[in-house]
PDB file of C-alpha atoms in Angstrom:
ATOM      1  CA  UNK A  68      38.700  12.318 -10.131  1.00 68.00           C
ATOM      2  CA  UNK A  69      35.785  13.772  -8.213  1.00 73.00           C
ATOM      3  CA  UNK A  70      34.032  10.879  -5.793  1.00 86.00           C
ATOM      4  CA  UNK A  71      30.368  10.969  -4.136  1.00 92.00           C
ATOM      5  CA  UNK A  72      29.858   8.771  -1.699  1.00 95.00           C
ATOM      6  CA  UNK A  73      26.158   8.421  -0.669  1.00 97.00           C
ATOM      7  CA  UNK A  74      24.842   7.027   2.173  1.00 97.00           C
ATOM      8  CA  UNK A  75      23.105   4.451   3.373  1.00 97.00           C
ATOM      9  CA  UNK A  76      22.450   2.176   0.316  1.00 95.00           C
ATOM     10  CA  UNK A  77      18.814   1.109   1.499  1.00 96.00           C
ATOM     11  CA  UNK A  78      16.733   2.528   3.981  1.00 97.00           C
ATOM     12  CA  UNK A  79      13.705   0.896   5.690  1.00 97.00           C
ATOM     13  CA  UNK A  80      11.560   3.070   7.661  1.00 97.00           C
ATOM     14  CA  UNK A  81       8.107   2.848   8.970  1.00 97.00           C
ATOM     15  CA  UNK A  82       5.178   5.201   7.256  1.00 97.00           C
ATOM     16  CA  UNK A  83       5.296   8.172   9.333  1.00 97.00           C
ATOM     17  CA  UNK A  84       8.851   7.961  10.278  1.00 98.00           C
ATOM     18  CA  UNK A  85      11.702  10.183   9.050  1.00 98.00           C
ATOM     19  CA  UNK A  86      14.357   9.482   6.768  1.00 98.00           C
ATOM     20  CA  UNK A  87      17.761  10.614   6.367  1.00 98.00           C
ATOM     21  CA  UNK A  88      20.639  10.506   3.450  1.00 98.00           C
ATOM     22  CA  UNK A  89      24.039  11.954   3.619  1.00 98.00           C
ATOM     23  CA  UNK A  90      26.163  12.947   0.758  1.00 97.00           C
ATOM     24  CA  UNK A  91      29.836  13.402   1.310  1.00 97.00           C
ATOM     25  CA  UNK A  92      32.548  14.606  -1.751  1.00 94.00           C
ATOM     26  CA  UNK A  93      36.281  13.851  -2.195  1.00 89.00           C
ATOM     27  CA  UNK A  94      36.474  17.380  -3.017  1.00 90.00           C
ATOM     28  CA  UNK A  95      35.182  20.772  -2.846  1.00 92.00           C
ATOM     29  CA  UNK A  96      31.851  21.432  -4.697  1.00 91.00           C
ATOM     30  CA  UNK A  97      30.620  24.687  -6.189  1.00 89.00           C
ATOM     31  CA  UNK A  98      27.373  23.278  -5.919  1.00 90.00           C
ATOM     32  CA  UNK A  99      25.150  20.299  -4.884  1.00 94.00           C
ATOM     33  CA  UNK A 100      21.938  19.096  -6.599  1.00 95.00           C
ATOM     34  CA  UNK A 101      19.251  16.501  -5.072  1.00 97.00           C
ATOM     35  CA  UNK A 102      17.105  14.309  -7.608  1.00 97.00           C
ATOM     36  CA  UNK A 103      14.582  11.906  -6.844  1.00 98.00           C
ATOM     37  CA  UNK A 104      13.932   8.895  -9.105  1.00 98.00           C
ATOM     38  CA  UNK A 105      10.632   6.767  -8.895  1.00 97.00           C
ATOM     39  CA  UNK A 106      10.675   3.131  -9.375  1.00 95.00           C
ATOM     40  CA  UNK A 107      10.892   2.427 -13.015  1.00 93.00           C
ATOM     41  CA  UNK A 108      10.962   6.238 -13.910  1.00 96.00           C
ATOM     42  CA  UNK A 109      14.149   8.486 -14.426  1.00 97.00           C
ATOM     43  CA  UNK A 110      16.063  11.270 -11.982  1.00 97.00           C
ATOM     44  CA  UNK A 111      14.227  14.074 -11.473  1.00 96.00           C
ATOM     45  CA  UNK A 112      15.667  17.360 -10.226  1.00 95.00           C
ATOM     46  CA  UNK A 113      14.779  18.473  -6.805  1.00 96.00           C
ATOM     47  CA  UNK A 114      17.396  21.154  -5.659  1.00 96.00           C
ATOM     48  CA  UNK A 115      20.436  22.978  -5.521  1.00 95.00           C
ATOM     49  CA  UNK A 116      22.155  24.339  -3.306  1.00 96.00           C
ATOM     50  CA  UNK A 117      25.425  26.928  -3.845  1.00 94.00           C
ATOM     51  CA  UNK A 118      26.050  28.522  -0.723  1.00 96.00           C
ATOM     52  CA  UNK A 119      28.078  27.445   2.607  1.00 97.00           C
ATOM     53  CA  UNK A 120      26.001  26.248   4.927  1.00 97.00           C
ATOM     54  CA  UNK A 121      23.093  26.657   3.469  1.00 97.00           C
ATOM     55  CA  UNK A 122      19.931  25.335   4.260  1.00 98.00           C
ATOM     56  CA  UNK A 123      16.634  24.771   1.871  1.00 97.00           C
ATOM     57  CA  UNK A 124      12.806  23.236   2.620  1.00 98.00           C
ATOM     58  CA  UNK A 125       9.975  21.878   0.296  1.00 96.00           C
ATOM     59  CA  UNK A 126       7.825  21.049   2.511  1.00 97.00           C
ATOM     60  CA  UNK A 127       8.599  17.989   4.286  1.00 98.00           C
ATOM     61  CA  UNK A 128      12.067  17.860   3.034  1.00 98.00           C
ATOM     62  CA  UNK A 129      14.999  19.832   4.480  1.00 98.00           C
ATOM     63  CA  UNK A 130      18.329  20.101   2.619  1.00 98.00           C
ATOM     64  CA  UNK A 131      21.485  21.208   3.669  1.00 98.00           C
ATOM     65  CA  UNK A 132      25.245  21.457   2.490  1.00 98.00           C
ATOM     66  CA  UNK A 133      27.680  21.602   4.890  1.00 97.00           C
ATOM     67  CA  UNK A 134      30.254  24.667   5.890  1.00 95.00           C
ATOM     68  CA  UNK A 135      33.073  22.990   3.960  1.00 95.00           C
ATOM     69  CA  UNK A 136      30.852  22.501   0.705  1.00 95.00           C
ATOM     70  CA  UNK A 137      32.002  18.815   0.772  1.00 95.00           C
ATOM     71  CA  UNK A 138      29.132  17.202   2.357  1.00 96.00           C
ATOM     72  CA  UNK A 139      25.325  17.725   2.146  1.00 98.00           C
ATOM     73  CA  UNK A 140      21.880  15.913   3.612  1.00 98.00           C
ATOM     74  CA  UNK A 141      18.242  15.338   2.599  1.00 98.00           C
ATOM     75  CA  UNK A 142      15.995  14.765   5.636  1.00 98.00           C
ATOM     76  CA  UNK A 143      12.399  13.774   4.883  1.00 98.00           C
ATOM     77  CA  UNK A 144       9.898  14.522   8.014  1.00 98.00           C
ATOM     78  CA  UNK A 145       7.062  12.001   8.469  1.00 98.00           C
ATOM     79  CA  UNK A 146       7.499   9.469   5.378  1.00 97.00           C
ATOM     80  CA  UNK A 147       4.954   9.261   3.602  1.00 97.00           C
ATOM     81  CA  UNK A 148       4.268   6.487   0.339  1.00 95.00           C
ATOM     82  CA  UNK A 149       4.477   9.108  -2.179  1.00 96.00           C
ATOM     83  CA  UNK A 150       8.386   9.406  -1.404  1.00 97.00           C
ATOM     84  CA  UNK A 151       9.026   6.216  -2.055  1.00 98.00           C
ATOM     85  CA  UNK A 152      11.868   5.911  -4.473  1.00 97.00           C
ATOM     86  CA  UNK A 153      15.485   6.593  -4.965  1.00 97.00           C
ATOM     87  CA  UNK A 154      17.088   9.763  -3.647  1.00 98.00           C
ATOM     88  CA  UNK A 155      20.765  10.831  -5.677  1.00 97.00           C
ATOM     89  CA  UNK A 156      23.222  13.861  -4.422  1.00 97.00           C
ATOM     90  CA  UNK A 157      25.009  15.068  -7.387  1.00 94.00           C
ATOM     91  CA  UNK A 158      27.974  17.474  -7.247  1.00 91.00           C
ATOM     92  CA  UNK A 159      29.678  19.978  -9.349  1.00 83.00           C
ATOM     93  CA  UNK A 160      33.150  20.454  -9.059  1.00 72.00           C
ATOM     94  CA  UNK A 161      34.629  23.997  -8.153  1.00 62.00           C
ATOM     95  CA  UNK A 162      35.916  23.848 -11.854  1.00 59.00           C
ATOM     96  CA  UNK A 163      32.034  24.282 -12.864  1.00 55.00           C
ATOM     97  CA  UNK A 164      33.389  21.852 -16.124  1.00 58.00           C
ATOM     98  CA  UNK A 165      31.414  21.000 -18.546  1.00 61.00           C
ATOM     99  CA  UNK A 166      31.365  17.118 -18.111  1.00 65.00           C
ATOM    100  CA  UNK A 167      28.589  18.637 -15.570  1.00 76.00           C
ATOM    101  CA  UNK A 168      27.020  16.436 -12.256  1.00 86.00           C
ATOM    102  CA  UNK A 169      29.348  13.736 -10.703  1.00 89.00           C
ATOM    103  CA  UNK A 170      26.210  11.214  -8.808  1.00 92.00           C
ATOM    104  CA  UNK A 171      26.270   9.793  -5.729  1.00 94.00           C
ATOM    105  CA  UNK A 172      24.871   5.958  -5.719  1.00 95.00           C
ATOM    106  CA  UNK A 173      21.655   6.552  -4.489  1.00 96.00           C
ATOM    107  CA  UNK A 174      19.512   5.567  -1.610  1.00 97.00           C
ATOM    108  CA  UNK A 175      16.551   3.510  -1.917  1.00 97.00           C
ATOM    109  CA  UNK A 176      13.498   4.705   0.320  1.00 98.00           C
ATOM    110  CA  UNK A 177      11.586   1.969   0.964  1.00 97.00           C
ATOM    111  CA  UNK A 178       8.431   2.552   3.082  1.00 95.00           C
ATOM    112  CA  UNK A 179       6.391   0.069   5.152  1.00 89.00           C
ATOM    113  CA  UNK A 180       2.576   1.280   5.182  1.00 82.00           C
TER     114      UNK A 180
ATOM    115  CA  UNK B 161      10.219  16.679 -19.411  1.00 54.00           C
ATOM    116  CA  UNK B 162      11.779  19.471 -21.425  1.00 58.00           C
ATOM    117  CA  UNK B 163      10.532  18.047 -24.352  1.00 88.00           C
ATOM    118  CA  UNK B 164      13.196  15.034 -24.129  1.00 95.00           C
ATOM    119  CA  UNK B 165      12.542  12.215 -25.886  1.00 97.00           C
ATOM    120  CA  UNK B 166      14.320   8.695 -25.839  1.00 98.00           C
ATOM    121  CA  UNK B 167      13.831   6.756 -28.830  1.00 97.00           C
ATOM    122  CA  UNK B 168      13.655   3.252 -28.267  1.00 98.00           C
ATOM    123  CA  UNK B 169      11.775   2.976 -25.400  1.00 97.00           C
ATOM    124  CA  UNK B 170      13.435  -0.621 -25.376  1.00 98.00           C
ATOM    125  CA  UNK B 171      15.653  -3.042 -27.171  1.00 97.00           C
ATOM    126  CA  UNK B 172      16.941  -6.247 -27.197  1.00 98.00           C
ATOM    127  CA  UNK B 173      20.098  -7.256 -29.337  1.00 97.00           C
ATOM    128  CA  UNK B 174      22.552  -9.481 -29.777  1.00 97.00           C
ATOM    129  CA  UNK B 175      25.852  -9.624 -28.385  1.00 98.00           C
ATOM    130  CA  UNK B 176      28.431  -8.393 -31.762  1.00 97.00           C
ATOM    131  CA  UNK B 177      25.786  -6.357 -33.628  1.00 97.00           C
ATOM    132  CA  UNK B 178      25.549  -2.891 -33.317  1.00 97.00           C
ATOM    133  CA  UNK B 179      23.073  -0.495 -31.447  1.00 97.00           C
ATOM    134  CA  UNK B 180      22.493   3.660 -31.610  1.00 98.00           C
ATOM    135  CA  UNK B 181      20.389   4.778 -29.378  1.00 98.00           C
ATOM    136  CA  UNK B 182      18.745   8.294 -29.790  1.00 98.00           C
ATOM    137  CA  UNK B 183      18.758  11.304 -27.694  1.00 98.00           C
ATOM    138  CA  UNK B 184      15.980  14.462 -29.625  1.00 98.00           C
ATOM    139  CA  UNK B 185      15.394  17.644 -27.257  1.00 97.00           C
ATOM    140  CA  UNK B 186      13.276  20.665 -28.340  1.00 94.00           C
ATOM    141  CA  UNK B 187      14.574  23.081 -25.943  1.00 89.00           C
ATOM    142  CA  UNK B 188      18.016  24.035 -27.323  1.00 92.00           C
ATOM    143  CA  UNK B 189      20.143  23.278 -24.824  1.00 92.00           C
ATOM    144  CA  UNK B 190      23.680  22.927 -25.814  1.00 93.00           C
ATOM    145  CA  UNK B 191      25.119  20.388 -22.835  1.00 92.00           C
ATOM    146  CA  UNK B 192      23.884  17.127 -23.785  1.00 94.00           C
ATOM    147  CA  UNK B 193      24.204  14.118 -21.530  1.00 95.00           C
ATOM    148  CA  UNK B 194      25.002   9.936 -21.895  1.00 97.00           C
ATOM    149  CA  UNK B 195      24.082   8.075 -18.341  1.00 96.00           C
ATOM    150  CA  UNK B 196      24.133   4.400 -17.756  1.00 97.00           C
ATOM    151  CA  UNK B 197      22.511   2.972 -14.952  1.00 97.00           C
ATOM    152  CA  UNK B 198      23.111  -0.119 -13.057  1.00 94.00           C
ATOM    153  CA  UNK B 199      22.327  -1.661 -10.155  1.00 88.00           C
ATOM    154  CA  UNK B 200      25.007  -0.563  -6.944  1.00 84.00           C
ATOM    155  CA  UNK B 201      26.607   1.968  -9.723  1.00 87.00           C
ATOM    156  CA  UNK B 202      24.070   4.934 -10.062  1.00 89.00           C
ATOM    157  CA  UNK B 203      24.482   7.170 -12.559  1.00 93.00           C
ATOM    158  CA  UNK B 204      27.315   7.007 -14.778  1.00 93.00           C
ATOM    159  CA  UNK B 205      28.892   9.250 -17.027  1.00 93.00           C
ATOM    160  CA  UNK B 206      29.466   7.813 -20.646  1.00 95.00           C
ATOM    161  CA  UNK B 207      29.751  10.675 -22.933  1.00 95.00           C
ATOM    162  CA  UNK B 208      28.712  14.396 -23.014  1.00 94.00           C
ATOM    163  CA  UNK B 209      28.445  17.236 -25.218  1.00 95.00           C
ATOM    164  CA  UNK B 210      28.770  21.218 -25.009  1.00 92.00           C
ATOM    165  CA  UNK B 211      27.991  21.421 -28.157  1.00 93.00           C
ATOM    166  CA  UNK B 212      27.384  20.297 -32.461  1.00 95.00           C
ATOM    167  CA  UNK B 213      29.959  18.532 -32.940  1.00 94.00           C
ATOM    168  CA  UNK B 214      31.774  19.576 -29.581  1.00 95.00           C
ATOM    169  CA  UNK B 215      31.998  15.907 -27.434  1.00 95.00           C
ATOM    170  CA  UNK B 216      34.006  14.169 -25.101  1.00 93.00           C
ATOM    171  CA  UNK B 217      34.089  11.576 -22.708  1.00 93.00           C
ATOM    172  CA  UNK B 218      33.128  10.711 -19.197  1.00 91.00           C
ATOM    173  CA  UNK B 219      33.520   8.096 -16.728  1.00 89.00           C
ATOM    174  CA  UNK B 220      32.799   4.867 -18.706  1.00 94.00           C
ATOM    175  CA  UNK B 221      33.222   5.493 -22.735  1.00 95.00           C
ATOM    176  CA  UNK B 222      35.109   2.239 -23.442  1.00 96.00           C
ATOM    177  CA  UNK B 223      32.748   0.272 -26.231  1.00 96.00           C
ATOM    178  CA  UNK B 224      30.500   4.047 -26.478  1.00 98.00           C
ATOM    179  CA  UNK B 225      30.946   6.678 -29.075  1.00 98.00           C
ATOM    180  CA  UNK B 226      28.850   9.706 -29.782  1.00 98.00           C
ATOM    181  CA  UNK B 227      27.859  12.074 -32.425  1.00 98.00           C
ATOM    182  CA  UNK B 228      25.931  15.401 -32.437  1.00 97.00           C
ATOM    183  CA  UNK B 229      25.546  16.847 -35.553  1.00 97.00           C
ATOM    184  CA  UNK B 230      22.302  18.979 -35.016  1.00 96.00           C
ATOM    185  CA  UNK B 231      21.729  20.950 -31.715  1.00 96.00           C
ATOM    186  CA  UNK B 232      18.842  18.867 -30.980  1.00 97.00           C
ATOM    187  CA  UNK B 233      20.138  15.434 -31.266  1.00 98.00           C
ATOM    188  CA  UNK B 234      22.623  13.551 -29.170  1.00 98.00           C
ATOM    189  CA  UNK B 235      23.156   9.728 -30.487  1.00 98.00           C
ATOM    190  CA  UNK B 236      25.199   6.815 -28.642  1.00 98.00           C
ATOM    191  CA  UNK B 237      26.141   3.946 -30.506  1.00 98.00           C
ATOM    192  CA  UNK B 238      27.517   0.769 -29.236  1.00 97.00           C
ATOM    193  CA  UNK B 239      29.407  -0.590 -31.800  1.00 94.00           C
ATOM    194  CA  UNK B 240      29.728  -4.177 -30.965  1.00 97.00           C
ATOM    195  CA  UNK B 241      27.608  -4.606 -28.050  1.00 97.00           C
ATOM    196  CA  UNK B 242      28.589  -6.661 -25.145  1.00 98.00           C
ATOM    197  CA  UNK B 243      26.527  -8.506 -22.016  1.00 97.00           C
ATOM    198  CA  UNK B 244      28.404  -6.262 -19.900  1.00 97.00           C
ATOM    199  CA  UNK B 245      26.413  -3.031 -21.665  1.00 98.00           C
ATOM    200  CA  UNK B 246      22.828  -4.515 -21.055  1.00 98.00           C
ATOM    201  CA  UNK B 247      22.149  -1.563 -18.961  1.00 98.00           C
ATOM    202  CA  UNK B 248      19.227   1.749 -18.780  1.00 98.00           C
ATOM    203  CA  UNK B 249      20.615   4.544 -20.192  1.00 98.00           C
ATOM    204  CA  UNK B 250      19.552   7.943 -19.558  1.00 98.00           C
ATOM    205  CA  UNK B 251      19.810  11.105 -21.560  1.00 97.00           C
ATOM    206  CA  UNK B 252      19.932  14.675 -19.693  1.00 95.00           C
ATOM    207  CA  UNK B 253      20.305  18.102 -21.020  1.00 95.00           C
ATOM    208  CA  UNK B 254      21.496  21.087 -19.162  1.00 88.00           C
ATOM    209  CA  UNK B 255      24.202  22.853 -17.838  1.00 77.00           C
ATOM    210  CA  UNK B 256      25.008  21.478 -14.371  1.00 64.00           C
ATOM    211  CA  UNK B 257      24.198  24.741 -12.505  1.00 65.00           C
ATOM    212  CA  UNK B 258      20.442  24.892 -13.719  1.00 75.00           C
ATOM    213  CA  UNK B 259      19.360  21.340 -12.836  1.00 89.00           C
ATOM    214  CA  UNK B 260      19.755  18.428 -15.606  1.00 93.00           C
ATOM    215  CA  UNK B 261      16.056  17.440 -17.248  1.00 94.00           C
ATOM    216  CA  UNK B 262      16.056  13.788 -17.974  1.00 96.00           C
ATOM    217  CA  UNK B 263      14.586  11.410 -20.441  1.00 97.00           C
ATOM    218  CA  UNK B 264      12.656   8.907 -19.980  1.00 97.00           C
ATOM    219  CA  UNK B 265      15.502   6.157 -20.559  1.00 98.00           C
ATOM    220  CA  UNK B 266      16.510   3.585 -22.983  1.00 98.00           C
ATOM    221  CA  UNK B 267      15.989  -0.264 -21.479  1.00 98.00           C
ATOM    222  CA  UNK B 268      18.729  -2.349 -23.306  1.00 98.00           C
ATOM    223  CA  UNK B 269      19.170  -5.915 -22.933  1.00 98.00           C
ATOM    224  CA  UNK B 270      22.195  -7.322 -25.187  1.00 98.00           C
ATOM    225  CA  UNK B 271      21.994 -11.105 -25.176  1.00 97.00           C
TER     226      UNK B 271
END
């Protein structure tokens, strides 16, 4: 079956700094989808993106999916507190099925003030 | 969130005894969700539905069944819980190209 592999796991960075987390698939995806999750709160969506290549901003954060459509990145410019949480890549297979979003495991953004 | 709600909140039960946990949305979506999340795992795939009475399952239905009789309801039950299914569970509706909307979760401790 489809895989996600998300990395890293846990990321420390200094307020201010940025903050990177790649998202790699087993297979190709017909699209990719970015949710953030607060401590103690549940996945909220952030994104998607569809096309090759393609490259999205909200503000501080800049997503991307690769040429292949197999692999994708969030990069957060100049952490601040308020993105402290838990970041998931979540890909749908080419098939588009309906047992919907395969999840990566996460990575936890912790910040240091 | 897209008038999702998780009902309970919380629950503690004992390890043999059953446990449904409820899934209500007002928006009339018909893909209906079943995550479990655990520590290292993510978000896992226990059961979904594309429609009433239109199920099937995902990644990790062993000791899960569902049932969704109404459009608006999506239930999980456990029906002899086990240690190994203390766990959150999250509910999402949606159809994966649109974004999923999530509850707020179900926090279930089976002792």
């Amino acid at each position: 079956g489809q895989q996600v592999m998300q990395i890293p796991q846990y990321q420390h960075v200094q307020e201010g700094e940025d903050f990177t987390t790649y998202c790699n698939s087993s297979t190709t995806l017909s699209n990719i989808q970015w949710y953030k999750q607060r401590p103690g709160g549940h996945p909220v969506f952030l994104i998607q993106l569809v096309k090759s290549g393609e490259v999205k901003k909200q503000k501080r954060l800049t997503f991307q999916f690769g040429e292949a459509k197999k692999n994708s990145s969030l990069h957060i410019t100049a952490t601040q507190t308020t993105d402290v949480g838990t970041y998931f890549c979540a890909g749908l297979g080419s098939g588009g099925g309906a047992d919907g979003l395969t999840f990566g495991k996460g990575t936890h953004l912790i910040i240091q003030p | 969130d897209a008038g999702i709600t998780q009902s309970p909140r919380h629950k503690v039960t004992e390890t043999g005894t059953p446990v449904t946990l409820r899934c209500h949305q007002t928006e009339n979506h018909r893909y209906m969700y079943w995550y479990r999340q655990d520590p290292g795992h993510g978000l896992r795939l226990i059961h979904y539905s594309y429609g009433v009475k239109d199920t099937d399952k995902g990644e990790v239905s062993d000791g899960y069944s569902v049932s969704r009789s109404k459009t608006e309801d999506f239930l999980l039950t456990l029906e002899s819980a086990t240690s190994s299914q203390t766990s959150v569970y999250f509910c999402a509706v949606g159809q994966g190209a649109q974004g999923y909307t999530f509850g707020s979760g179900t926090r279930l401790t089976v002792v």
